[in-house]
Coordinates of C-alpha atoms in Angstrom, one line a residue:
M1498 CA 58.5 6.9 -11.8
K1499 CA 56.2 8.4 -9.3
R1500 CA 53.8 9.5 -12.1
L1501 CA 53.9 6.1 -13.6
L1502 CA 53.1 4.5 -10.5
H1503 CA 50.0 6.8 -10.1
L1504 CA 49.0 5.9 -13.5
A1505 CA 49.3 2.3 -13.1
L1506 CA 46.9 2.8 -9.7
A1507 CA 44.5 4.8 -11.6
A1508 CA 44.5 2.0 -14.0
L1509 CA 44.0 -0.7 -11.6
T1510 CA 41.2 1.4 -9.9
L1511 CA 39.2 2.0 -13.2
T1512 CA 39.6 -1.6 -14.0
A1513 CA 38.2 -2.3 -10.5
L1514 CA 35.5 -0.1 -10.9
S1515 CA 34.6 -1.4 -14.7
A1516 CA 34.5 -4.8 -13.2
F1517 CA 31.9 -3.9 -10.6
A1518 CA 29.9 -1.9 -12.9
Q1519 CA 29.3 -4.9 -15.3
T1520 CA 27.5 -6.6 -12.2
Q1521 CA 24.4 -4.8 -11.2
G1522 CA 24.0 -4.0 -7.6
V1523 CA 27.5 -4.3 -6.8
S1524 CA 30.1 -2.1 -5.9
A1525 CA 33.8 -1.9 -4.1
D1526 CA 31.9 -1.9 -0.7
T1527 CA 28.4 -2.8 -1.1
V1528 CA 25.9 -5.4 -2.5
T1529 CA 22.4 -4.2 -2.9
L1530 CA 19.5 -6.3 -2.7
G1531 CA 16.1 -5.7 -3.6
A1532 CA 13.0 -7.3 -1.6
F1533 CA 9.1 -7.3 -1.5
G1534 CA 6.6 -8.7 0.7
P1535 CA 3.0 -7.2 2.0
I1536 CA 3.6 -4.5 4.3
T1537 CA -0.1 -3.6 4.0
G1538 CA -3.2 -5.4 3.4
P1539 CA -4.7 -8.9 4.5
A1540 CA -1.3 -10.8 4.6
A1541 CA 0.8 -8.1 6.4
Y1542 CA 1.2 -10.4 9.3
I1543 CA 3.5 -12.2 6.5
G1544 CA 5.3 -9.3 5.2
L1545 CA 6.1 -7.2 8.2
A1546 CA 7.6 -10.4 9.8
G1547 CA 9.5 -11.5 6.7
R1548 CA 11.0 -8.2 6.4
D1549 CA 11.9 -7.5 10.1
G1550 CA 13.7 -11.0 10.4
M1551 CA 15.5 -10.4 7.1
M1552 CA 16.7 -7.1 8.4
L1553 CA 17.9 -8.5 11.9
A1554 CA 19.9 -10.7 10.0
V1555 CA 21.4 -8.1 7.6
K1556 CA 22.2 -6.1 10.5
E1557 CA 23.8 -8.9 12.2
I1558 CA 25.9 -9.7 9.1
N1559 CA 27.0 -6.3 8.4
A1560 CA 27.9 -5.9 11.8
S1561 CA 30.3 -9.0 11.5
G1562 CA 32.1 -7.1 8.6
G1563 CA 29.5 -8.2 5.8
V1564 CA 30.3 -10.7 2.8
N1565 CA 34.0 -10.4 1.5
G1566 CA 34.3 -6.7 2.5
R1567 CA 30.9 -5.5 1.1
K1568 CA 27.9 -4.6 3.5
I1569 CA 24.6 -5.5 2.4
N1570 CA 22.0 -2.8 1.3
V1571 CA 18.1 -3.5 1.1
V1572 CA 15.7 -1.9 -0.9
F1573 CA 12.3 -3.0 0.3
E1574 CA 9.2 -2.7 -1.7
D1575 CA 5.5 -3.3 -0.2
D1576 CA 3.3 -5.6 -2.6
T1577 CA 0.1 -5.5 -0.7
H1578 CA -0.4 -9.1 -1.5
S1579 CA -1.3 -8.5 -4.8
P1580 CA 0.2 -10.0 -8.2
T1581 CA 0.1 -7.0 -10.0
R1582 CA 1.8 -4.8 -7.3
A1583 CA 4.6 -7.3 -6.6
L1584 CA 5.3 -7.3 -10.6
A1585 CA 5.5 -3.4 -10.3
A1586 CA 7.6 -3.4 -7.3
V1587 CA 9.9 -6.1 -8.9
K1588 CA 10.3 -3.9 -11.8
K1589 CA 11.3 -0.9 -9.8
L1590 CA 13.8 -3.0 -7.9
V1591 CA 15.5 -4.3 -11.1
E1592 CA 15.2 -1.3 -13.6
Q1593 CA 15.4 1.6 -11.4
D1594 CA 17.4 0.6 -8.1
K1595 CA 19.4 -1.7 -10.0
V1596 CA 19.4 -4.5 -7.6
F1597 CA 21.7 -7.4 -7.7
A1598 CA 19.2 -10.1 -6.7
I1599 CA 15.7 -10.2 -5.4
M1600 CA 14.3 -11.7 -1.9
S1601 CA 10.6 -12.5 -1.6
V1602 CA 9.2 -12.5 1.8
G1603 CA 5.6 -12.5 0.7
G1604 CA 3.1 -15.0 0.1
S1605 CA 2.4 -17.2 -3.2
N1606 CA -0.4 -15.0 -4.0
A1607 CA 1.7 -12.1 -4.9
T1608 CA 4.8 -13.6 -5.7
V1609 CA 3.8 -15.5 -8.6
G1610 CA 3.0 -12.1 -10.1
A1611 CA 6.6 -11.4 -10.5
V1612 CA 8.0 -14.9 -11.3
D1613 CA 7.7 -14.8 -15.1
Y1614 CA 9.4 -11.2 -15.4
V1615 CA 12.2 -12.4 -12.9
R1616 CA 13.0 -15.6 -15.0
E1617 CA 13.1 -13.3 -18.2
K1618 CA 15.6 -10.9 -16.6
N1619 CA 17.5 -13.8 -15.3
I1620 CA 18.0 -12.0 -11.9
P1621 CA 18.5 -14.3 -9.0
M1622 CA 15.3 -14.3 -7.0
Y1623 CA 15.3 -16.2 -3.6
V1624 CA 12.0 -17.2 -1.9
S1625 CA 11.8 -17.6 1.5
I1626 CA 7.9 -17.9 2.4
A1627 CA 5.8 -18.6 -0.8
S1628 CA 5.2 -22.0 -1.8
A1629 CA 3.7 -21.6 -5.2
P1630 CA 4.9 -24.1 -7.6
P1631 CA 5.9 -21.8 -10.3
V1632 CA 8.9 -20.6 -8.3
T1633 CA 10.8 -23.9 -8.7
W1634 CA 8.7 -25.8 -11.2
P1635 CA 9.6 -25.9 -14.2
H1636 CA 13.2 -25.5 -13.1
A1637 CA 15.0 -22.3 -13.7
R1638 CA 18.7 -21.7 -12.7
N1639 CA 18.1 -18.3 -11.0
M1640 CA 15.0 -19.3 -8.8
F1641 CA 15.3 -20.7 -5.5
R1642 CA 13.2 -21.5 -2.6
G1643 CA 14.4 -21.5 0.8
G1644 CA 13.0 -22.0 4.3
T1645 CA 9.4 -23.0 2.6
T1646 CA 9.0 -25.8 0.8
E1647 CA 6.9 -26.4 -2.7
T1648 CA 3.4 -27.0 -2.5
A1649 CA 3.7 -30.4 -3.9
R1650 CA 5.6 -31.3 -0.6
Y1651 CA 2.7 -30.1 1.5
G1652 CA 0.3 -32.4 -0.5
E1653 CA 2.5 -35.3 0.5
L1654 CA 3.0 -34.6 4.1
Y1655 CA -0.7 -33.6 4.5
A1656 CA -2.2 -36.6 2.8
E1657 CA -0.1 -38.9 4.5
F1658 CA -0.8 -37.3 7.9
L1659 CA -4.4 -37.0 7.3
A1660 CA -4.8 -40.7 6.3
A1661 CA -1.9 -42.4 8.5
Y1662 CA -2.0 -40.4 11.8
Y1663 CA -6.0 -39.9 11.8
K1664 CA -6.5 -43.3 9.7
A1665 CA -9.4 -41.0 8.3
K1666 CA -11.5 -42.5 5.6
K1667 CA -13.8 -39.2 5.0
I1668 CA -11.8 -35.8 5.1
A1669 CA -13.3 -32.6 4.5
I1670 CA -11.4 -29.9 3.0
M1671 CA -11.9 -26.1 3.5
S1672 CA -9.6 -23.8 1.3
G1673 CA -9.5 -20.1 0.8
R1674 CA -10.1 -18.9 -2.8
E1675 CA -6.4 -17.6 -3.5
E1676 CA -3.3 -19.0 -4.8
Y1677 CA -1.6 -20.4 -1.6
P1678 CA -4.7 -22.1 0.2
R1679 CA -6.3 -23.2 -3.2
N1680 CA -2.7 -24.8 -4.1
E1681 CA -2.4 -26.5 -0.6
G1682 CA -6.0 -28.0 -0.9
D1683 CA -5.2 -29.1 -4.6
A1684 CA -2.1 -30.8 -3.5
T1685 CA -3.6 -32.5 -0.9
V1686 CA -6.5 -33.7 -2.8
E1687 CA -4.0 -35.1 -5.5
K1688 CA -2.0 -37.4 -3.1
L1689 CA -4.9 -38.7 -1.0
K1690 CA -6.1 -40.2 -4.3
S1691 CA -2.6 -41.4 -5.8
W1692 CA -1.3 -42.6 -2.7
F1693 CA -4.2 -43.6 -0.5
N1694 CA -7.1 -43.8 -3.0
L1695 CA -8.9 -41.2 -1.1
E1696 CA -11.4 -38.7 -2.4
P1697 CA -12.7 -35.9 0.2
A1698 CA -15.9 -36.0 1.5
M1699 CA -16.6 -32.8 1.2
R1700 CA -14.5 -29.8 -0.3
V1701 CA -15.7 -26.2 0.2
E1702 CA -14.1 -22.8 -0.4
F1703 CA -14.3 -19.5 1.2
N1704 CA -12.8 -15.7 0.6
I1705 CA -9.8 -14.6 2.6
G1706 CA -11.0 -12.2 5.2
D1707 CA -14.3 -13.9 5.5
K1708 CA -16.0 -13.4 9.3
D1709 CA -18.7 -16.1 8.8
F1710 CA -18.3 -19.8 7.7
T1711 CA -21.6 -21.3 8.9
S1712 CA -22.8 -22.2 5.4
Q1713 CA -19.3 -24.0 4.9
L1714 CA -19.3 -25.9 7.9
V1715 CA -23.3 -26.9 7.8
Q1716 CA -22.4 -28.8 4.5
V1717 CA -19.1 -30.4 6.3
Q1718 CA -21.5 -31.2 9.1
K1719 CA -23.5 -33.1 6.6
A1720 CA -20.5 -34.9 5.4
N1721 CA -19.7 -36.0 8.7
P1722 CA -15.9 -36.3 8.2
D1723 CA -13.4 -37.8 10.4
V1724 CA -11.1 -34.9 10.2
I1725 CA -11.5 -31.3 8.8
A1726 CA -8.5 -30.0 6.8
F1727 CA -8.4 -26.1 6.8
F1728 CA -6.1 -24.0 4.5
G1729 CA -6.1 -20.2 4.7
N1730 CA -4.8 -17.6 7.2
P1731 CA -5.1 -18.0 11.0
A1732 CA -7.7 -15.3 11.4
E1733 CA -10.0 -17.2 9.4
A1734 CA -9.0 -20.2 11.0
A1735 CA -9.8 -19.4 14.4
I1736 CA -13.2 -18.2 13.5
A1737 CA -13.9 -21.5 11.7
M1738 CA -12.9 -23.6 14.5
R1739 CA -15.0 -21.6 17.0
Q1740 CA -17.9 -21.9 14.9
A1741 CA -17.5 -25.5 14.3
K1742 CA -17.8 -26.0 18.1
E1743 CA -21.2 -24.0 18.2
L1744 CA -22.5 -26.0 15.6
G1745 CA -21.8 -29.0 17.4
L1746 CA -18.7 -30.4 15.1
T1747 CA -16.4 -32.4 17.6
Q1748 CA -14.0 -33.5 14.6
P1749 CA -10.5 -32.5 15.1
F1750 CA -9.0 -29.8 12.7
F1751 CA -5.8 -30.0 10.6
V1752 CA -4.2 -26.6 9.2
G1753 CA -1.7 -25.5 6.9
S1754 CA 1.5 -24.9 7.8
N1755 CA 1.4 -20.9 7.8
M1756 CA -0.9 -21.6 10.9
V1757 CA 1.4 -23.6 13.1
D1758 CA 2.4 -20.4 15.1
P1759 CA 1.6 -19.5 18.5
A1760 CA -0.8 -16.8 17.3
L1761 CA -3.2 -19.0 16.1
V1762 CA -3.5 -20.4 19.8
S1763 CA -3.5 -16.7 21.2
V1764 CA -6.3 -16.0 18.8
A1765 CA -8.4 -19.4 18.7
R1766 CA -7.9 -20.1 22.5
Q1767 CA -9.9 -23.2 23.5
S1768 CA -11.2 -24.0 20.0
A1769 CA -7.3 -24.4 19.0
E1770 CA -6.9 -27.4 21.4
G1771 CA -5.9 -30.6 19.2
V1772 CA -5.4 -28.8 16.1
A1773 CA -2.5 -30.4 14.0
G1774 CA -0.1 -29.4 11.2
F1775 CA 3.3 -29.3 10.2
S1776 CA 6.1 -26.6 11.0
L1777 CA 8.7 -25.2 8.5
I1778 CA 10.9 -24.6 11.5
P1779 CA 12.1 -26.8 14.3
L1780 CA 11.2 -24.1 17.1
L1781 CA 8.5 -22.4 17.3
P1782 CA 8.7 -18.7 18.9
G1783 CA 8.1 -19.0 22.6
S1784 CA 10.1 -22.2 22.8
K1785 CA 12.2 -22.2 26.5
D1786 CA 14.8 -23.9 24.1
A1787 CA 18.2 -21.8 25.0
E1788 CA 18.8 -21.2 21.2
M1789 CA 15.3 -19.7 20.7
V1790 CA 15.4 -17.8 24.1
K1791 CA 18.9 -16.1 22.4
W1792 CA 17.2 -15.4 19.2
E1793 CA 14.1 -13.8 20.8
T1794 CA 16.2 -11.7 22.9
A1795 CA 18.1 -10.3 19.9
W1796 CA 14.9 -9.9 18.1
R1797 CA 13.0 -7.9 21.0
K1798 CA 16.0 -5.8 21.5
E1799 CA 15.9 -5.0 17.6
Y1800 CA 12.2 -4.4 17.7
P1801 CA 11.2 -3.2 21.4
S1802 CA 7.5 -1.9 19.9
A1803 CA 6.5 -4.9 18.1
P1804 CA 2.9 -5.9 18.4
A1805 CA 1.4 -9.0 20.2
G1806 CA 2.1 -12.1 18.3
R1807 CA 5.4 -11.4 17.3
P1808 CA 8.0 -12.4 16.4
N1809 CA 6.4 -15.2 14.2
N1810 CA 7.4 -18.1 12.2
F1811 CA 7.8 -15.9 9.0
D1812 CA 10.8 -13.7 11.1
L1813 CA 12.6 -17.0 11.6
L1814 CA 12.0 -17.9 8.2
A1815 CA 13.2 -15.0 6.5
H1816 CA 16.1 -14.4 9.2
G1817 CA 17.5 -18.1 8.5
D1818 CA 17.1 -17.4 4.8
M1819 CA 19.0 -13.9 4.7
Y1820 CA 21.9 -16.1 6.0
V1821 CA 21.7 -18.5 3.5
V1822 CA 21.9 -15.6 0.9
A1823 CA 24.6 -13.9 2.7
E1824 CA 26.5 -17.7 2.3
G1825 CA 25.9 -17.9 -1.2
L1826 CA 27.5 -14.2 -1.8
K1827 CA 30.6 -15.4 0.5
R1828 CA 31.0 -18.2 -1.7
A1829 CA 30.6 -16.3 -4.7
G1830 CA 33.9 -14.4 -3.9
K1831 CA 35.1 -11.1 -4.0
D1832 CA 34.6 -11.1 -7.9
L1833 CA 30.8 -11.4 -7.7
T1834 CA 29.1 -11.8 -10.8
T1835 CA 25.4 -13.2 -11.0
D1836 CA 26.5 -16.9 -12.4
K1837 CA 29.0 -17.3 -9.4
F1838 CA 26.4 -16.2 -6.9
I1839 CA 23.7 -19.1 -8.5
T1840 CA 26.8 -21.5 -8.6
A1841 CA 27.4 -20.8 -5.0
L1842 CA 23.8 -21.3 -3.9
E1843 CA 23.7 -24.6 -6.2
G1844 CA 26.6 -26.0 -3.8
V1845 CA 25.1 -25.3 -0.4
Q1846 CA 24.4 -28.5 1.3
N1847 CA 22.7 -28.8 4.7
Y1848 CA 23.5 -25.3 5.8
R1849 CA 21.9 -24.0 8.6
V1850 CA 22.5 -20.5 10.8
G1851 CA 21.6 -22.4 14.1
A1852 CA 19.2 -24.5 16.0
V1853 CA 16.3 -22.3 14.9
A1854 CA 16.5 -22.7 11.3
T1855 CA 16.2 -25.9 9.0
P1856 CA 18.7 -27.1 7.1
R1857 CA 18.6 -25.8 3.6
T1858 CA 20.1 -27.7 0.4
F1859 CA 20.5 -27.1 -3.1
S1860 CA 22.0 -28.7 -6.2
T1861 CA 22.4 -28.1 -9.8
K1862 CA 19.1 -30.3 -10.4
H1863 CA 16.6 -28.6 -8.1
H1864 CA 16.4 -25.6 -5.9
I1865 CA 14.0 -26.6 -3.4
G1866 CA 15.9 -26.0 -0.1
N1867 CA 13.6 -27.5 2.6
L1868 CA 11.7 -30.7 2.2
T1869 CA 11.8 -31.5 6.0
L1870 CA 8.9 -30.5 8.1
V1871 CA 7.9 -31.0 11.5
P1872 CA 4.4 -32.3 12.7
M1873 CA 3.0 -30.4 15.5
I1874 CA 0.0 -30.5 17.5
V1875 CA -1.7 -28.0 20.0
T1876 CA -1.6 -29.6 23.6
K1877 CA -2.5 -27.7 26.7
G1878 CA -2.6 -24.4 25.0
A1879 CA 1.0 -24.7 23.1
W1880 CA 2.4 -26.7 19.9
E1881 CA 4.1 -29.4 20.7
P1882 CA 5.9 -32.1 18.3
V1883 CA 3.7 -35.0 17.3
A1884 CA 5.3 -37.8 19.5
G1885 CA 6.0 -41.2 17.6
W1886 CA 5.2 -39.8 14.1
Q1887 CA 7.3 -39.5 11.1
S1888 CA 6.8 -39.8 7.4
T1889 CA 7.6 -43.1 5.6
H1890 CA 6.4 -42.5 2.1
E1891 CA 9.1 -41.8 -0.3
S1892 CA 8.6 -38.2 -1.8
D1893 CA 7.8 -37.9 -5.5
I1894 CA 9.1 -34.2 -5.7
L1895 CA 12.7 -34.7 -6.6
K1896 CA 12.0 -37.7 -9.2
R1897 CA 10.9 -34.8 -11.9
Y1898 CA 14.0 -32.9 -11.7

């Protein structure tokens, strides 16, 4: 009898192990996720923050018992903000590290390099920061976008704000020559035309990392716009805003959502006063709100030697999105499979980890988790919500799904 019992237990164990073996990255006590973002290079401020925010959430989730009895393990790769490096990183994560799912905490420029491969392999990929359209359009069941939003939604909100808030008739656009800022500029131009019958008075481009914007600003000055929309990185924006004042330009600046962060004010100082943009999160780092103070206290305890300007928005985005991924894993159940995980995420409605994150919502028809952004303006050296303004134009985004 005892021998039969041992044999039965051995058979059950083999069955369980066989089930785990069928799902890559899943064992009896762990689920292994892959992640990538720029730890070095011009966009390291995105990837370092994304990694740290994500890993803080992983530590908190594991300390609370993990997900369905499994601890989350993360293998992270540096993409250097390069599409080629991102593709190589994701191939390694999938083919060598055998991860269950992928999380991108990098920018659009790199993330787009891995999209086709991930779609082909049908590995679940959850994108926290990149807004590049190919992540969620055309729709693929294994691709999800979290705290960020699709570039087309930026274009809608930016165009409406420029036309309605500033009541601008002449708009100058300065945009960088890479995936994210170029997409923002294109989407804004498209909606200005289709919604408000407005063409840019001037559009000029620059390279990420440029230190001199004089030639572009002189062209903008000749166009004499009502407002200047700037799409790039905080470092370039701070220089451009300072040089604009030196040239005598007094028009207000509007910036992309990646620059609605206390770091821009710290770098640009007085030049940032009056700058407006849209935030992907309801509370910015440095807010005195009790929930933000609590979150920052936990973050600083984990990263006591972090440089100035941290935590930033990307810490918050990735932290919130890691909790969304964990919620999907939890809802998928103990018998975790790719299909069950995707189905679970598609059932997430208005989920948020707390007041420091926007709600995330997915469906079987679309995987854009966040369509709500907060308009903000720099007032007395700090970002504040724009009082009395909200979008009234119906979005076109979900109509195509």
